[in-house]
Short mmCIF file of C-alpha atoms in Angstrom, two decimals:
data_model
loop_
_atom_site.label_atom_id
_atom_site.label_comp_id
_atom_site.label_asym_id
_atom_site.label_seq_id
_atom_site.Cartn_x
_atom_site.Cartn_y
_atom_site.Cartn_z
CA UNK A 1168 14.32 32.52 2.94
CA UNK A 1169 17.23 32.58 0.52
CA UNK A 1170 16.69 31.03 -2.91
CA UNK A 1171 19.14 28.16 -3.37
CA UNK A 1172 18.43 26.59 -6.76
CA UNK A 1173 15.90 26.80 -9.59
CA UNK A 1174 14.52 23.60 -11.12
CA UNK A 1175 12.04 22.66 -13.82
CA UNK A 1176 9.86 19.58 -14.16
CA UNK A 1177 8.38 18.33 -17.44
CA UNK A 1178 6.20 15.32 -18.18
CA UNK A 1179 4.66 13.78 -21.26
CA UNK A 1180 2.41 10.73 -21.18
CA UNK A 1181 4.38 8.51 -23.56
CA UNK A 1182 7.82 7.99 -25.10
CA UNK A 1183 6.47 8.95 -28.53
CA UNK A 1184 5.33 12.37 -27.30
CA UNK A 1185 7.47 15.50 -27.42
CA UNK A 1186 8.27 17.61 -24.39
CA UNK A 1187 9.76 20.49 -26.43
CA UNK A 1188 6.97 22.96 -25.56
CA UNK A 1189 7.71 22.48 -21.89
CA UNK A 1190 11.50 22.49 -22.18
CA UNK A 1191 11.34 25.66 -24.30
CA UNK A 1192 9.43 27.36 -21.49
CA UNK A 1193 12.15 26.27 -19.07
CA UNK A 1194 14.90 27.62 -21.31
CA UNK A 1195 13.06 30.95 -21.51
CA UNK A 1196 13.42 31.11 -17.73
CA UNK A 1197 17.16 30.36 -18.05
CA UNK A 1198 16.92 27.12 -16.08
CA UNK A 1199 20.05 24.99 -16.72
CA UNK A 1200 19.36 21.75 -18.59
CA UNK A 1201 20.92 19.84 -15.70
CA UNK A 1202 18.16 21.23 -13.48
CA UNK A 1203 15.28 20.22 -15.79
CA UNK A 1204 13.84 16.79 -14.99
CA UNK A 1205 11.73 14.99 -17.59
CA UNK A 1206 9.49 11.94 -17.25
CA UNK A 1207 7.88 10.18 -20.19
CA UNK A 1208 5.06 8.27 -18.57
CA UNK A 1209 1.52 8.55 -17.29
CA UNK A 1210 0.62 11.09 -14.64
CA UNK A 1211 -1.70 8.70 -12.81
CA UNK A 1212 0.75 8.51 -9.88
CA UNK A 1213 4.08 9.94 -8.74
CA UNK A 1214 6.14 6.77 -9.05
CA UNK A 1215 8.31 8.33 -11.77
CA UNK A 1216 12.11 8.13 -11.78
CA UNK A 1217 12.92 11.72 -12.78
CA UNK A 1218 10.35 13.18 -10.39
CA UNK A 1219 11.64 11.09 -7.48
CA UNK A 1220 15.21 12.19 -8.20
CA UNK A 1221 14.05 15.81 -8.35
CA UNK A 1222 12.27 15.60 -4.99
CA UNK A 1223 15.44 14.22 -3.39
CA UNK A 1224 17.42 17.19 -4.70
CA UNK A 1225 14.95 19.90 -3.69
CA UNK A 1226 15.79 21.84 -0.55
CA UNK A 1227 14.08 24.58 1.42
CA UNK A 1228 14.17 27.83 -0.53
CA UNK A 1229 14.47 26.19 -3.95
CA UNK A 1230 12.08 27.20 -6.73
CA UNK A 1231 10.34 24.62 -8.94
CA UNK A 1232 8.72 25.56 -12.25
CA UNK A 1233 6.13 23.43 -14.06
CA UNK A 1234 4.42 24.42 -17.31
CA UNK A 1235 0.88 23.49 -16.24
CA UNK A 1236 -0.69 21.73 -13.29
CA UNK A 1237 -1.52 18.56 -15.27
CA UNK A 1238 2.22 18.11 -15.98
CA UNK A 1239 2.69 17.60 -12.27
CA UNK A 1240 0.06 14.85 -12.22
CA UNK A 1241 -3.45 13.74 -13.07
CA UNK A 1242 -4.80 12.41 -9.79
CA UNK A 1243 -6.74 15.13 -7.97
CA UNK A 1244 -5.84 14.12 -4.40
CA UNK A 1245 -2.24 13.15 -5.19
CA UNK A 1246 -1.52 16.53 -6.79
CA UNK A 1247 -2.65 18.32 -3.64
CA UNK A 1248 -0.67 15.95 -1.41
CA UNK A 1249 2.49 16.48 -3.46
CA UNK A 1250 1.97 20.24 -3.52
CA UNK A 1251 1.64 20.32 0.28
CA UNK A 1252 4.64 18.02 0.74
CA UNK A 1253 6.84 20.21 -1.45
CA UNK A 1254 5.69 23.58 -0.11
CA UNK A 1255 4.97 22.80 3.55
CA UNK A 1256 7.33 19.94 4.44
CA UNK A 1257 10.29 20.72 2.17
CA UNK A 1258 9.79 24.49 2.06
CA UNK A 1259 10.01 24.66 -1.74
CA UNK A 1260 8.35 27.38 -3.81
CA UNK A 1261 6.36 26.30 -6.89
CA UNK A 1262 5.44 28.40 -9.90
CA UNK A 1263 2.96 27.16 -12.53
CA UNK A 1264 4.00 28.98 -15.71
CA UNK A 1265 0.59 28.92 -17.42
CA UNK A 1266 -1.20 30.16 -14.28
CA UNK A 1267 0.59 33.10 -12.62
CA UNK A 1268 -1.81 32.91 -9.66
CA UNK A 1269 -0.28 29.56 -8.71
CA UNK A 1270 3.04 30.94 -7.56
CA UNK A 1271 3.80 30.37 -3.90
CA UNK A 1272 6.25 33.31 -3.85
CA UNK A 1273 3.30 35.68 -4.19
CA UNK A 1274 0.75 36.62 -1.56
CA UNK A 1275 2.22 34.61 1.29
CA UNK A 1276 -0.35 36.04 3.68
CA UNK A 1277 -3.34 33.98 4.86
CA UNK A 1278 -5.72 35.24 2.14
CA UNK A 1279 -3.20 34.66 -0.63
CA UNK A 1280 -2.56 31.13 0.60
CA UNK A 1281 -6.29 30.44 0.81
CA UNK A 1282 -6.92 31.66 -2.75
CA UNK A 1283 -4.00 29.66 -4.16
CA UNK A 1284 -5.09 26.49 -2.33
CA UNK A 1285 -8.68 26.89 -3.54
CA UNK A 1286 -7.55 27.47 -7.11
CA UNK A 1287 -5.25 24.43 -6.91
CA UNK A 1288 -8.13 22.26 -5.74
CA UNK A 1289 -10.29 23.38 -8.65
CA UNK A 1290 -7.55 22.78 -11.22
CA UNK A 1291 -6.60 19.44 -9.67
CA UNK A 1292 -10.23 18.33 -9.85
CA UNK A 1293 -10.40 19.35 -13.52
CA UNK A 1294 -7.21 17.39 -14.30
CA UNK A 1295 -8.55 14.34 -12.45
CA UNK A 1296 -11.93 14.60 -14.18
CA UNK A 1297 -10.26 14.79 -17.60
CA UNK A 1298 -8.34 11.59 -16.85
CA UNK A 1299 -11.52 9.85 -15.72
CA UNK A 1300 -13.27 10.95 -18.93
CA UNK A 1301 -10.39 9.68 -21.08
CA UNK A 1302 -10.47 6.29 -19.36
CA UNK A 1303 -14.24 6.05 -19.79
CA UNK A 1304 -13.93 6.81 -23.50
CA UNK A 1305 -11.20 4.19 -23.81
CA UNK A 1306 -13.38 1.56 -22.14
CA UNK A 1307 -16.32 2.46 -24.37
CA UNK A 1308 -14.10 2.36 -27.46
CA UNK A 1309 -12.70 -1.06 -26.54
CA UNK A 1310 -16.21 -2.42 -25.85
CA UNK A 1311 -17.46 -1.09 -29.20
CA UNK A 1312 -14.46 -2.57 -31.02
CA UNK A 1313 -14.98 -5.97 -29.38
CA UNK A 1314 -18.66 -5.86 -30.38
CA UNK A 1315 -17.47 -5.42 -33.99
CA UNK A 1316 -15.28 -8.51 -33.65
CA UNK A 1317 -11.94 -6.73 -33.25
CA UNK A 1318 -9.56 -8.72 -31.09
CA UNK A 1319 -7.01 -7.15 -28.74
CA UNK A 1320 -3.71 -8.49 -27.53
CA UNK A 1321 -1.12 -10.58 -29.29
CA UNK A 1322 -2.33 -12.73 -32.21
CA UNK A 1323 -3.30 -16.27 -31.26
CA UNK A 1324 -0.67 -18.81 -32.36
CA UNK A 1325 -2.43 -21.85 -33.85
CA UNK A 1326 -0.96 -25.33 -33.67
CA UNK A 1327 0.48 -26.66 -36.96
CA UNK A 1328 -1.53 -29.16 -39.00
CA UNK A 1329 0.78 -32.02 -37.99
CA UNK A 1330 0.58 -31.16 -34.29
CA UNK A 1331 -0.65 -34.63 -33.32
CA UNK A 1332 2.34 -36.24 -35.05
CA UNK A 1333 4.73 -33.78 -33.42
CA UNK A 1334 3.21 -34.51 -30.01
CA UNK A 1335 3.66 -38.25 -30.59
CA UNK A 1336 7.31 -37.81 -31.52
CA UNK A 1337 7.86 -35.49 -28.58
CA UNK A 1338 6.17 -37.96 -26.21
CA UNK A 1339 8.40 -40.74 -27.52
CA UNK A 1340 11.50 -38.55 -26.95
CA UNK A 1341 12.20 -38.33 -30.68
CA UNK A 1342 11.97 -34.54 -30.35
CA UNK A 1343 13.26 -32.45 -27.47
CA UNK A 1344 11.13 -29.67 -25.97
CA UNK A 1345 13.36 -27.04 -27.59
CA UNK A 1346 13.01 -28.75 -30.99
CA UNK A 1347 9.23 -28.97 -30.91
CA UNK A 1348 8.94 -25.37 -29.72
CA UNK A 1349 11.08 -24.23 -32.65
CA UNK A 1350 9.13 -26.34 -35.17
CA UNK A 1351 5.78 -25.02 -33.87
CA UNK A 1352 7.06 -21.47 -33.54
CA UNK A 1353 5.67 -21.24 -30.00
CA UNK A 1354 6.80 -20.28 -26.57
CA UNK A 1355 6.71 -22.94 -23.88
CA UNK A 1356 3.52 -21.64 -22.23
CA UNK A 1357 1.67 -21.52 -25.58
CA UNK A 1358 2.87 -25.02 -26.48
CA UNK A 1359 1.56 -26.56 -23.26
CA UNK A 1360 -1.70 -24.66 -23.64
CA UNK A 1361 -2.19 -25.97 -27.18
CA UNK A 1362 -1.23 -29.47 -26.00
CA UNK A 1363 -3.87 -29.34 -23.25
CA UNK A 1364 -6.48 -28.07 -25.73
CA UNK A 1365 -5.61 -30.88 -28.16
CA UNK A 1366 -6.11 -33.64 -25.57
CA UNK A 1367 -9.30 -31.97 -24.30
CA UNK A 1368 -10.76 -32.08 -27.80
CA UNK A 1369 -9.72 -35.72 -28.10
CA UNK A 1370 -11.24 -36.51 -24.72
CA UNK A 1371 -7.92 -37.74 -23.42
CA UNK A 1372 -5.71 -36.96 -20.48
CA UNK A 1373 -2.37 -35.37 -21.40
#
């Protein structure tokens, strides 16, 4: 099989994170910048714009470099499915820079393939387990913070002190909806929610 093109794939979990360590590794391999695809989002699935574009470009005989297996993804089963799709269905070779054993150009005999597949399963499981642990810690941290009275989400917008007067004027068409929203500093959904709460407290029907 003749090598057609060489590509690199990089991923960081957020827009505030830096992919320079990965891109430097790609430059060391003399991969053109136009052939390096970068996503800045979670690895929980493969619905990523750069990755999807890369997969469309890849052809049989191409070589794809990734810095480490967790840059490809975090979900244990999905990583294996993508690996098989790329190597078996598309005929692409993959090389994991940090793990020389995971290089499909090497040991293409049955034993070499078996060892690489087994190693991939172990690493994929580790990546998936790390993600599960992170999520568990996040849930525990949020629960502990809530127990301490810390509130999450956008700050609650309270109704102004003269809300009842504003509602009267709005009901009598002295104020338009846009005017009362601006005076209260609320969005429409918040305004109607506060209005419903006000009449509930008063024991009235809006």
